[in-house]
Short mmCIF file of C-alpha atoms in Angstrom, two decimals:
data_model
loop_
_atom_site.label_atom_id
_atom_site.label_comp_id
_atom_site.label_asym_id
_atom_site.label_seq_id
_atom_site.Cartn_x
_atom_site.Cartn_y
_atom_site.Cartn_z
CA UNK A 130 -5.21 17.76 23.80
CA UNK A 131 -2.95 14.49 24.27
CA UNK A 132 0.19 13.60 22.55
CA UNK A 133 2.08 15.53 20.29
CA UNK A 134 -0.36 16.46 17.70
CA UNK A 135 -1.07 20.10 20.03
CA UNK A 136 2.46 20.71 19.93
CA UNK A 137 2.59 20.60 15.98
CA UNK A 138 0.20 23.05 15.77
CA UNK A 139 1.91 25.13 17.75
CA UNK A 140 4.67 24.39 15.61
CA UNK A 141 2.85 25.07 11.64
CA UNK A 142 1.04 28.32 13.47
CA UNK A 143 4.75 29.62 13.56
CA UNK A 144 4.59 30.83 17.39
CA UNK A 145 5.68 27.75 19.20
CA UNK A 146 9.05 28.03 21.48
CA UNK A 147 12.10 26.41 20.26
CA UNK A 148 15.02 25.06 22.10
CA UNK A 149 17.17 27.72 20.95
CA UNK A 150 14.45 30.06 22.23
CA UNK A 151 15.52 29.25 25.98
CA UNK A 152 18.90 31.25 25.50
CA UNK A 153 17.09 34.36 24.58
CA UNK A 154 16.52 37.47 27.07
CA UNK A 155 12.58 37.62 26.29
CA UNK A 156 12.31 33.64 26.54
CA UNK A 157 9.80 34.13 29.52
CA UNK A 158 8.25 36.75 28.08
CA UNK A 159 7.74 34.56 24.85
CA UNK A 160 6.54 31.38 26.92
CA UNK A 161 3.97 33.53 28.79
CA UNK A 162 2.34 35.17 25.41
CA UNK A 163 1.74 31.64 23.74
CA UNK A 164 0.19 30.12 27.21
CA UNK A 165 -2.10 32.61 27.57
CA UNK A 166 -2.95 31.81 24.09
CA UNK A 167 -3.25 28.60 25.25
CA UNK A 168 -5.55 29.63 27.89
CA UNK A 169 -7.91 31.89 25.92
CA UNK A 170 -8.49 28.84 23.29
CA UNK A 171 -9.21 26.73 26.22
CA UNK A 172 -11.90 29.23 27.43
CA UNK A 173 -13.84 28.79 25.30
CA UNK A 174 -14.42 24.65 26.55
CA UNK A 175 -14.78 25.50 29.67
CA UNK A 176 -11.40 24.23 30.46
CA UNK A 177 -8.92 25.69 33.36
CA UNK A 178 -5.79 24.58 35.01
CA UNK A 179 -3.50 25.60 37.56
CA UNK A 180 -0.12 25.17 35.99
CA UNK A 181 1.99 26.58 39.26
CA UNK A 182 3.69 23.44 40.00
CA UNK A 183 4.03 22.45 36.74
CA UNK A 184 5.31 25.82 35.53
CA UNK A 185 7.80 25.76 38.80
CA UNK A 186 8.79 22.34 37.51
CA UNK A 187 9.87 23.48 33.67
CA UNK A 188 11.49 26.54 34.59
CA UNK A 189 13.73 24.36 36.86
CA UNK A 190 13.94 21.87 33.65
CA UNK A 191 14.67 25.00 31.78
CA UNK A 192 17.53 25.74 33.98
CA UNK A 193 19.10 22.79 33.56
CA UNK A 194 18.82 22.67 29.79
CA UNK A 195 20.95 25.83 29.37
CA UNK A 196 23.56 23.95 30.94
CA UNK A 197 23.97 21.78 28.11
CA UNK A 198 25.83 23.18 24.90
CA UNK A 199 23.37 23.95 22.02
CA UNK A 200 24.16 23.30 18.26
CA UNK A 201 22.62 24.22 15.04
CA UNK A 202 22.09 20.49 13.82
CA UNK A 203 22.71 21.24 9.92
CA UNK A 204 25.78 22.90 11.01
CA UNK A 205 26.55 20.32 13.33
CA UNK A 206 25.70 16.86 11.07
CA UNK A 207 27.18 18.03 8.11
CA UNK A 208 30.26 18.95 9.38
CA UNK A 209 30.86 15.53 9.94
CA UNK A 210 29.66 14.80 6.24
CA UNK A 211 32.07 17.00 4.58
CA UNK A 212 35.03 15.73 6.90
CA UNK A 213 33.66 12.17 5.20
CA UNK A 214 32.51 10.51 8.41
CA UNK A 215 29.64 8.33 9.30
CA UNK A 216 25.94 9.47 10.37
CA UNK A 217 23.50 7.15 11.37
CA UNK A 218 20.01 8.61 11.54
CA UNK A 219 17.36 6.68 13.41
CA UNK A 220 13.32 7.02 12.41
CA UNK A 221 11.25 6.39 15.52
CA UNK A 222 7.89 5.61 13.70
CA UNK A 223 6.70 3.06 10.96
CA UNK A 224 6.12 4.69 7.47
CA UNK A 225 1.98 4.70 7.82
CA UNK A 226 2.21 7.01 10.60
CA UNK A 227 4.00 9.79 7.94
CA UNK A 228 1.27 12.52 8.34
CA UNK A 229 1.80 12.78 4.59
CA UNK A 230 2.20 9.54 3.22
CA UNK A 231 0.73 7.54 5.73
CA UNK A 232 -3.06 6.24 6.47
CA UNK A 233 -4.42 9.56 7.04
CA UNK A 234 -5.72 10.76 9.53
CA UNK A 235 -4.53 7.70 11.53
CA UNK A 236 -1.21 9.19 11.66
CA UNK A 237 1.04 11.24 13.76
CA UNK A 238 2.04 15.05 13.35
CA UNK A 239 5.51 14.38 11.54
CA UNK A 240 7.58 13.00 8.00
CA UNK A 241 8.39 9.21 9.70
CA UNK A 242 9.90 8.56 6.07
CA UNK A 243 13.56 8.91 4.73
CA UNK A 244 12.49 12.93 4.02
CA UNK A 245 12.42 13.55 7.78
CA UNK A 246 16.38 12.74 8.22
CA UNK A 247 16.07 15.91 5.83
CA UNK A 248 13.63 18.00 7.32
CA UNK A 249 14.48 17.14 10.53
CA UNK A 250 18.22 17.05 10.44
CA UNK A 251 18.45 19.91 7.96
CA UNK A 252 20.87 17.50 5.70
CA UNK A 253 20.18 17.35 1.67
CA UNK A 254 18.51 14.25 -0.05
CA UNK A 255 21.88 13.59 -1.73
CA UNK A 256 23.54 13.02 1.13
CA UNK A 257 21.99 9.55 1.75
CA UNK A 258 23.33 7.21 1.47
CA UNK A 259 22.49 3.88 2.45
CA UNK A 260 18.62 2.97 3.46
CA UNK A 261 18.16 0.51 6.23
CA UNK A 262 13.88 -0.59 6.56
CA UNK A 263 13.43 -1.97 9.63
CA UNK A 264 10.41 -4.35 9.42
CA UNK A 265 8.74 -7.53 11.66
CA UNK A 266 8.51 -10.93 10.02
CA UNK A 267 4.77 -10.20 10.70
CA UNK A 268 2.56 -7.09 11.10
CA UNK A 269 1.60 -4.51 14.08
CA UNK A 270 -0.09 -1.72 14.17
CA UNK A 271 -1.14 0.80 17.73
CA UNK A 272 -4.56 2.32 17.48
CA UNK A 273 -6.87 3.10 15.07
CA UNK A 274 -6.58 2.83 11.26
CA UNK A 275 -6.51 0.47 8.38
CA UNK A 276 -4.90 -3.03 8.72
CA UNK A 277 -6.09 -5.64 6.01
CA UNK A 278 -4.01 -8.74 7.66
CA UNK A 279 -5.14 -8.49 11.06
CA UNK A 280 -5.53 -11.11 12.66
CA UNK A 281 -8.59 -10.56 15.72
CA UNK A 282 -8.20 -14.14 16.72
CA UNK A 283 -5.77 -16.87 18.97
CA UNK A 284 -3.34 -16.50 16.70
CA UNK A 285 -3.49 -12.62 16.92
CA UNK A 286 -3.35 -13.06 20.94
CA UNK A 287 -0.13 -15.66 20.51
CA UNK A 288 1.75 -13.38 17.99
CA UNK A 289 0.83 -10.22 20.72
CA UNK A 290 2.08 -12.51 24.05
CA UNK A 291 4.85 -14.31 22.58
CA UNK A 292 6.21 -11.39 20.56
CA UNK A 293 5.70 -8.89 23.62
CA UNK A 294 3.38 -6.50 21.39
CA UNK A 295 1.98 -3.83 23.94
CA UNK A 296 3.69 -0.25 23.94
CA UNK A 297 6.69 0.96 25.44
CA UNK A 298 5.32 4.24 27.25
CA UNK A 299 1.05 3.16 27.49
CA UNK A 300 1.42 -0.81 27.60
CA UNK A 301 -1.28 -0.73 25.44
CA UNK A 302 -1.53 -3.83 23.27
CA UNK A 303 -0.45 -4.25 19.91
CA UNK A 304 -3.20 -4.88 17.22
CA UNK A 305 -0.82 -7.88 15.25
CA UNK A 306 -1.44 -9.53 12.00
CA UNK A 307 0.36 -11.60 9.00
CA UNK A 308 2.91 -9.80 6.65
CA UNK A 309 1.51 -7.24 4.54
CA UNK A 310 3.70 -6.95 1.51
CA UNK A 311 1.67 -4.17 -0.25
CA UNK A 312 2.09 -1.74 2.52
CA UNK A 313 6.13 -3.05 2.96
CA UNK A 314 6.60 -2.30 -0.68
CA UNK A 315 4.62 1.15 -0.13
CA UNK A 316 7.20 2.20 2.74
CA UNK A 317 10.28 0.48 0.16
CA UNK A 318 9.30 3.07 -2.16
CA UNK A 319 8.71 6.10 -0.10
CA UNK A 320 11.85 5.60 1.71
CA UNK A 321 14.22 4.45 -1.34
CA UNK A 322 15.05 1.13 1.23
CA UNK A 323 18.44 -0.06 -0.01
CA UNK A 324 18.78 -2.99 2.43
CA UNK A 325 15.93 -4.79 4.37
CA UNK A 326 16.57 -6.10 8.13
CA UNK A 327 14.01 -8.48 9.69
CA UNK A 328 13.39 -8.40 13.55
CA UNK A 329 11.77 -10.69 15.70
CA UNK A 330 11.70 -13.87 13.48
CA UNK A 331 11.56 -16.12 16.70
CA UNK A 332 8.22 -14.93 16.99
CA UNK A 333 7.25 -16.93 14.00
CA UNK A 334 8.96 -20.38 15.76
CA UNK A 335 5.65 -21.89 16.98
CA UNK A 336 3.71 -22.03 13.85
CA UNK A 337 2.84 -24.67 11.52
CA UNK A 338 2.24 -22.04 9.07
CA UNK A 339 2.49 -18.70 8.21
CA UNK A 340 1.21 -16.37 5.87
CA UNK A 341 1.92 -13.53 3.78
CA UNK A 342 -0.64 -10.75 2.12
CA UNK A 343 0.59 -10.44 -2.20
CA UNK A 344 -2.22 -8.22 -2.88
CA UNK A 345 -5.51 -7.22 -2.15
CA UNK A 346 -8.84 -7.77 -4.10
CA UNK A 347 -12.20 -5.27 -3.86
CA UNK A 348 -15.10 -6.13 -6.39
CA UNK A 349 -13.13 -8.64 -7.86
CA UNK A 350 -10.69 -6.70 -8.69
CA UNK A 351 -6.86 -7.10 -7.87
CA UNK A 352 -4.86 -4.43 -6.09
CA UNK A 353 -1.38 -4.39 -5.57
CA UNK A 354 -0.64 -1.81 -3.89
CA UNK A 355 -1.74 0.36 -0.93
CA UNK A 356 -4.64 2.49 -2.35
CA UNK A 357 -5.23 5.98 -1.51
CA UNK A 358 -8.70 5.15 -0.23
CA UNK A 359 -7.91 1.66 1.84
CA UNK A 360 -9.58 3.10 4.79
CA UNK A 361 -13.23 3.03 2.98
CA UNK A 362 -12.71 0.66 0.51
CA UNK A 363 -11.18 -2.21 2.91
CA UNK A 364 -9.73 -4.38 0.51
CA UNK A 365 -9.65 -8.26 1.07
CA UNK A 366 -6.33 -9.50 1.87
CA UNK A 367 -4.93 -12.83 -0.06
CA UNK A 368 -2.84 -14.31 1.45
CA UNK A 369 0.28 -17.52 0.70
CA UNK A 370 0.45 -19.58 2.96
CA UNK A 371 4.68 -20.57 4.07
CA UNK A 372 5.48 -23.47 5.76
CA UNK A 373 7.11 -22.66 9.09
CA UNK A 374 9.97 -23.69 10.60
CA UNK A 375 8.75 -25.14 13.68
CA UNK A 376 12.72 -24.50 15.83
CA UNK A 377 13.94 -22.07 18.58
CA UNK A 378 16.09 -20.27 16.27
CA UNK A 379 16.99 -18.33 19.72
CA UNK A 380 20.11 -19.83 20.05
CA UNK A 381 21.31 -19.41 16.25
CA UNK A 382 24.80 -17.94 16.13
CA UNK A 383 25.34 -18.51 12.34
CA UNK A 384 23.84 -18.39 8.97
CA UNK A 385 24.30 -21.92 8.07
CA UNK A 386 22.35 -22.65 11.11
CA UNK A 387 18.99 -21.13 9.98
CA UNK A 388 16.39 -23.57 9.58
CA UNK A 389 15.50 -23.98 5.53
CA UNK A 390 12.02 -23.18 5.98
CA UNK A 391 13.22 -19.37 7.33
CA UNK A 392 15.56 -19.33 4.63
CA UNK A 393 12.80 -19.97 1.91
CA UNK A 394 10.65 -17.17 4.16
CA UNK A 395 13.37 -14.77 3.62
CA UNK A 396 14.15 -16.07 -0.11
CA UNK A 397 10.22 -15.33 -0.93
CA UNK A 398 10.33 -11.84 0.60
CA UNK A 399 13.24 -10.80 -1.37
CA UNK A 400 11.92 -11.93 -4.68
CA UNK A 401 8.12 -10.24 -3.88
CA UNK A 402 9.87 -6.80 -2.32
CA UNK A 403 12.99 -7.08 -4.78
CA UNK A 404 15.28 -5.47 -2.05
CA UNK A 405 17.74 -7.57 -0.28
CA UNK A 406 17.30 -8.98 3.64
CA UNK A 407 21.11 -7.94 5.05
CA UNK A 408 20.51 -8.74 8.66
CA UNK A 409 18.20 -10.71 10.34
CA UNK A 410 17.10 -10.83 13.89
CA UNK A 411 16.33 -13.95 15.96
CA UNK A 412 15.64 -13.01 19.99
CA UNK A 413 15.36 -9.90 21.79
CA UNK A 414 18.67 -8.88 22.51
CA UNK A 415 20.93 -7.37 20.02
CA UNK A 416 23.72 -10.13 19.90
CA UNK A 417 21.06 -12.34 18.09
CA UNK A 418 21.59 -10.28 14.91
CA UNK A 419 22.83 -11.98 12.23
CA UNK A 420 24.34 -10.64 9.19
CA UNK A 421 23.44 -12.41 6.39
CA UNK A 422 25.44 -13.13 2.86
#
């Protein structure tokens, strides 16, 4: 019953409550049906909980919340389309996690791709525009699931303490790895990436070498690409080895000031994932961004 996978099935069962839902004159009436739904699934483990202070808690939250104007967000988002203005939508989760086209079942409950700007927003596919990836000059993954380049070793450890890898909300740690250019290509694909922007490059700074996974191979055979069944047939990553650059690029401020080594890094990935790298980050705050030509 943790995270938000109980809410989606709330949500595909067709009876879950809705924002909207809290402006309507049989909203408690509504909320009290599907918890006692709730309750008589729950039954049936055994389970029981005394949600008084909690309930007392999101009424009061509820309260508050009418307070606030409500929109319909396809009316609302493309209104500003059609009067030709900007939107910037913002995907929270990597690609793998798409409950579709992710590693299944190591995934979470939503569309993490491009298609959830649609689904979620309620704005048509022809209406993007311009497709920003987001990726790390190396590899991370939370939990369980498939991860060919991980790296269960020192250098794992140093890429997960010097690159802060442990999450936001659990402080769990970060399971970290080399590149994996299959599975980037995979979420270039899915998500029609137009423009690539590489974060957290400084991480890289301390290492002779680096690597990068082209392809895997299974039985002697080469693969690609990121196979339906990677989660039994564990492919064997290969990896190229990249010289590193071996400099605090921390205190970069300009392009021509990126060390040649990062340059050829960023050179290689464009060539193997055939989408350009438009902005590159170098330390954690967002004035080391730098836009590149």
């Amino acid at each position: 019953l943790k995270g938000i996978g109980p809410t989606y099935m709330d949500k595909t069962g067709r009876n879950g409550l809705r924002v909207g839902d809290t402006t309507l004159p049989d909203f408690v009436e509504r909320y009290k049906k599907l918890v006692q739904k709730h309750k008589d699934l729950l039954s049936h483990y055994e389970f029981e909980y005394d949600l008084t202070e909690k309930e007392a808690a999101f009424f009061e939250a509820i309260e508050f919340i009418k307070t606030i104007p409500h929109v319909d967000s396809e009316h609302y988002v493309n209104g500003f389309l059609k009067e030709g203005k900007k939107v910037l939508a913002e995907g929270a989760q990597g690609t793998l996690l798409d409950v579709d086209f992710g590693s299944y079942p190591f995934v979470t409950s939503s569309n993490t791709t491009t298609a959830g700007a649609c689904t979620g927003l309620g704005i048509a596919p022809n209406k993007i525009g311009q497709v920003y990836g987001i990726f790390k000059a190396y590899c991370t993954r939370v939990g369980g699931g498939p991860f060919p380049t991980e790296l269960d070793n020192e250098v794992g450890e140093t890429l997960r303490s010097v690159g802060h890898e442990f999450g936001a909300t659990t402080g769990r740690a970060r399971r970290c790895g080399w590149i994996d250019l299959p599975a980037l290509k995979y979420a270039i694909m899915l998500n029609g990436v137009t423009e690539l922007i590489m974060m957290k490059a400084d991480v890289l700074d301390g290492f002779d070498k680096i690597y990068a996974c082209t392809h895997y191979e299974h039985n002697g055979e080469t693969i690609d690409y990121m196979p339906y069944d990677i989660i039994t047939v564990q492919p064997t990553p290969v990896l190229k080895e990249i010289q590193g650059w071996k400099t605090d690029v921390t205190k970069i401020t300009e392009v021509g000031q990126i060390p040649a080594a990062l340059a050829d890094y960023i050179a290689f990935l464009e060539k193997e994932l055939e989408v350009p790298v438009k902005y590159l980050s170098v330390g954690p705050d967002r004035t080391q961004t730098l836009e590149l030509n």
